[in-house]
């Protein structure tokens, strides 16, 4: 799916700004043919939760309504006009001038609809009904229940089966873009480079509809100079002496696509892309033929006031902080991040592990590795959850959206699912097949495994290209005891290394809750000293394991969660506070990471 941009044939109307907003108490039905019965407004894009002083709004589970009005300039009325949501969390029903025009479920992927037939000359009224409900059929997974209040009205409740606040709303940009009637629908780019000769082939596939007689593709270099051009919807274009896209050293080409009728250019679209080769072999993760070492983070889209909403200055700051620390990568835990963030990573050379919304696929949550002595353990996860359809959908939509991004180096199909329980393999095998089939660039695939999924009990490791572990020895297990944690870390990594000598291993989570400003001369848990000791311990072990190819700690910054006895205003495992102030450990990690080269660390 193409990102909306302006080109000589396309323009954009950004609907960011103040929208009417109300929660639906489900007492009086909302009549969509009339203006929304409220004068309250909120800012879009952003989560709705933290924009008011009302606890009722913040904690609302159920339906909410948004409304705005817009006009379309006369000059544009003969163009094809498309309304596009960067996301709508988690389910949306969209009405234009009182008529339902589209519906979408899944809160972190874009969707769009052509609106010409519903437009009127006067103000156009755009109304969106949203649901933030999650259950056993959705991703993420929530425990859903209903009750009645004293007046007999329905009260809905979502208990998140995951460790982040269930922020919702119109969290990403809402735009209308124009195209001519005959237009470019999609572009797929598959670069392949011969590392010996430095010559690249770029397979280009263009989907277009309407009246046109020719497709032209030109590849421009970063300075905007044409390198090669060709004609046809399917082509293989050659670039000699290619500039590679390297981690932290990005180089972006642009595929400029035109469709032409009678010699006249009808529609133009420019898609940036990078040329790089990603391979997994002999226990290494190779970037352009050299072993890559992941240094970085699991993150969240989570900031003050915006909630999970698009916050570009913070995205820019976060990547600058990463680069300053010598980090080179992050995972979009636990959902696809904004398209704007992906484009930024393309530019900045930040390597991304791109994750679906599959979090909470486990009914017996815990961290006790000894819970399952035997290796044919079975809980009811794969009987109770009905997420297969949502899972296929998010894989399809994520790959469709992100397939051309140079920054995307691997897909994460799920986070911490019950892969230790019987039934997991049957659930995951078709999903991995689907991802591998759909990705034109055939990137590696993984899932991040929870502690209870050990080398002995994990049933699905055969499906992954890279073993990605979320581990909390010394925190959830043996809290405060770093000696035992060091041994457990080493023993487990060695076992993985021996059992799967061809698979690279990395940590996609490890961390300790740390209250900024809390110090302890005994290095007690929650202190800044403990956090540093914890990371020093883990780093020491990582360096001993030959196939260990990366450390992505948990978490970049403190973030908001639901209430719980383990959470004081959220999760405090950030190495930065939620305001992006560094905790003590940042100096240690910066020293470590600036010394570790991005390529060639583990030979
Ligand atoms: C893991 C989850 C992550 C949590 C983290 C933690 O993948 O979402 O925030 O642990 O407990 O289970 O801090």
PDB file of N, CA and C in Angstrom, residues 193-196 198 244-247 276-281 284-292 599-600 602:
ATOM      1  N   UNK A 193      21.692  -7.563  -4.907  1.00  0.00           N
ATOM      2  CA  UNK A 193      23.012  -7.057  -5.260  1.00  0.00           C
ATOM      3  C   UNK A 193      24.014  -8.202  -5.327  1.00  0.00           C
ATOM      4  N   UNK A 194      24.848  -8.141  -6.329  1.00  0.00           N
ATOM      5  CA  UNK A 194      25.975  -9.064  -6.410  1.00  0.00           C
ATOM      6  C   UNK A 194      27.124  -8.371  -5.684  1.00  0.00           C
ATOM      7  N   UNK A 195      27.430  -8.883  -4.500  1.00  0.00           N
ATOM      8  CA  UNK A 195      28.399  -8.168  -3.661  1.00  0.00           C
ATOM      9  C   UNK A 195      29.799  -8.153  -4.281  1.00  0.00           C
ATOM     10  N   UNK A 196      30.096  -9.167  -5.084  1.00  0.00           N
ATOM     11  CA  UNK A 196      31.425  -9.220  -5.696  1.00  0.00           C
ATOM     12  C   UNK A 196      31.602  -8.118  -6.740  1.00  0.00           C
ATOM     13  N   UNK A 198      29.371  -5.549  -7.155  1.00  0.00           N
ATOM     14  CA  UNK A 198      28.674  -4.315  -6.731  1.00  0.00           C
ATOM     15  C   UNK A 198      27.645  -3.858  -7.766  1.00  0.00           C
ATOM     16  N   UNK A 244      25.321   0.981  -1.435  1.00  0.00           N
ATOM     17  CA  UNK A 244      24.534   0.102  -0.579  1.00  0.00           C
ATOM     18  C   UNK A 244      23.890   0.866   0.572  1.00  0.00           C
ATOM     19  N   UNK A 245      22.726   0.381   0.973  1.00  0.00           N
ATOM     20  CA  UNK A 245      22.108   0.853   2.227  1.00  0.00           C
ATOM     21  C   UNK A 245      22.750   0.038   3.338  1.00  0.00           C
ATOM     22  N   UNK A 246      23.477   0.724   4.209  1.00  0.00           N
ATOM     23  CA  UNK A 246      24.143   0.035   5.307  1.00  0.00           C
ATOM     24  C   UNK A 246      23.562   0.525   6.625  1.00  0.00           C
ATOM     25  N   UNK A 247      23.601  -0.301   7.661  1.00  0.00           N
ATOM     26  CA  UNK A 247      23.163   0.166   8.973  1.00  0.00           C
ATOM     27  C   UNK A 247      23.901   1.454   9.354  1.00  0.00           C
ATOM     28  N   UNK A 276      20.240  -3.483  -0.388  1.00  0.00           N
ATOM     29  CA  UNK A 276      21.037  -4.197   0.625  1.00  0.00           C
ATOM     30  C   UNK A 276      20.655  -5.661   0.597  1.00  0.00           C
ATOM     31  N   UNK A 277      21.604  -6.472   1.043  1.00  0.00           N
ATOM     32  CA  UNK A 277      21.377  -7.921   1.025  1.00  0.00           C
ATOM     33  C   UNK A 277      21.350  -8.424   2.460  1.00  0.00           C
ATOM     34  N   UNK A 278      20.263  -9.103   2.804  1.00  0.00           N
ATOM     35  CA  UNK A 278      20.161  -9.662   4.146  1.00  0.00           C
ATOM     36  C   UNK A 278      20.128 -11.180   4.035  1.00  0.00           C
ATOM     37  N   UNK A 279      21.027 -11.829   4.789  1.00  0.00           N
ATOM     38  CA  UNK A 279      21.059 -13.300   4.764  1.00  0.00           C
ATOM     39  C   UNK A 279      21.270 -13.813   6.187  1.00  0.00           C
ATOM     40  N   UNK A 280      20.692 -14.972   6.433  1.00  0.00           N
ATOM     41  CA  UNK A 280      20.982 -15.656   7.690  1.00  0.00           C
ATOM     42  C   UNK A 280      21.683 -16.943   7.323  1.00  0.00           C
ATOM     43  N   UNK A 281      22.962 -17.056   7.702  1.00  0.00           N
ATOM     44  CA  UNK A 281      23.646 -18.336   7.487  1.00  0.00           C
ATOM     45  C   UNK A 281      24.751 -18.565   8.511  1.00  0.00           C
ATOM     46  N   UNK A 284      24.893 -16.657  11.634  1.00  0.00           N
ATOM     47  CA  UNK A 284      25.127 -15.209  11.580  1.00  0.00           C
ATOM     48  C   UNK A 284      23.991 -14.484  10.859  1.00  0.00           C
ATOM     49  N   UNK A 285      23.834 -13.216  11.178  1.00  0.00           N
ATOM     50  CA  UNK A 285      22.867 -12.371  10.489  1.00  0.00           C
ATOM     51  C   UNK A 285      23.693 -11.429   9.614  1.00  0.00           C
ATOM     52  N   UNK A 286      23.655 -11.680   8.301  1.00  0.00           N
ATOM     53  CA  UNK A 286      24.555 -10.929   7.418  1.00  0.00           C
ATOM     54  C   UNK A 286      23.853  -9.746   6.762  1.00  0.00           C
ATOM     55  N   UNK A 287      24.507  -8.615   6.831  1.00  0.00           N
ATOM     56  CA  UNK A 287      24.051  -7.409   6.154  1.00  0.00           C
ATOM     57  C   UNK A 287      25.095  -7.116   5.086  1.00  0.00           C
ATOM     58  N   UNK A 288      24.721  -7.215   3.834  1.00  0.00           N
ATOM     59  CA  UNK A 288      25.657  -7.002   2.737  1.00  0.00           C
ATOM     60  C   UNK A 288      26.917  -7.851   2.898  1.00  0.00           C
ATOM     61  N   UNK A 289      26.690  -9.095   3.298  1.00  0.00           N
ATOM     62  CA  UNK A 289      27.787 -10.062   3.364  1.00  0.00           C
ATOM     63  C   UNK A 289      28.592 -10.037   4.643  1.00  0.00           C
ATOM     64  N   UNK A 290      28.327  -9.064   5.529  1.00  0.00           N
ATOM     65  CA  UNK A 290      29.103  -8.992   6.767  1.00  0.00           C
ATOM     66  C   UNK A 290      28.216  -9.253   7.972  1.00  0.00           C
ATOM     67  N   UNK A 291      28.771  -9.900   8.993  1.00  0.00           N
ATOM     68  CA  UNK A 291      27.953 -10.205  10.175  1.00  0.00           C
ATOM     69  C   UNK A 291      27.513  -8.924  10.897  1.00  0.00           C
ATOM     70  N   UNK A 292      26.207  -8.790  11.047  1.00  0.00           N
ATOM     71  CA  UNK A 292      25.638  -7.609  11.699  1.00  0.00           C
ATOM     72  C   UNK A 292      25.410  -7.917  13.175  1.00  0.00           C
ATOM     73  N   UNK A 599      29.126  -3.926  12.030  1.00  0.00           N
ATOM     74  CA  UNK A 599      29.406  -5.083  11.174  1.00  0.00           C
ATOM     75  C   UNK A 599      30.734  -5.698  11.586  1.00  0.00           C
ATOM     76  N   UNK A 600      30.743  -7.011  11.646  1.00  0.00           N
ATOM     77  CA  UNK A 600      32.005  -7.707  11.888  1.00  0.00           C
ATOM     78  C   UNK A 600      32.382  -7.866  13.348  1.00  0.00           C
ATOM     79  N   UNK A 602      31.038 -10.139  15.667  1.00  0.00           N
ATOM     80  CA  UNK A 602      31.206 -11.581  15.877  1.00  0.00           C
ATOM     81  C   UNK A 602      31.618 -12.178  14.539  1.00  0.00           C
TER      82      UNK A 602
END
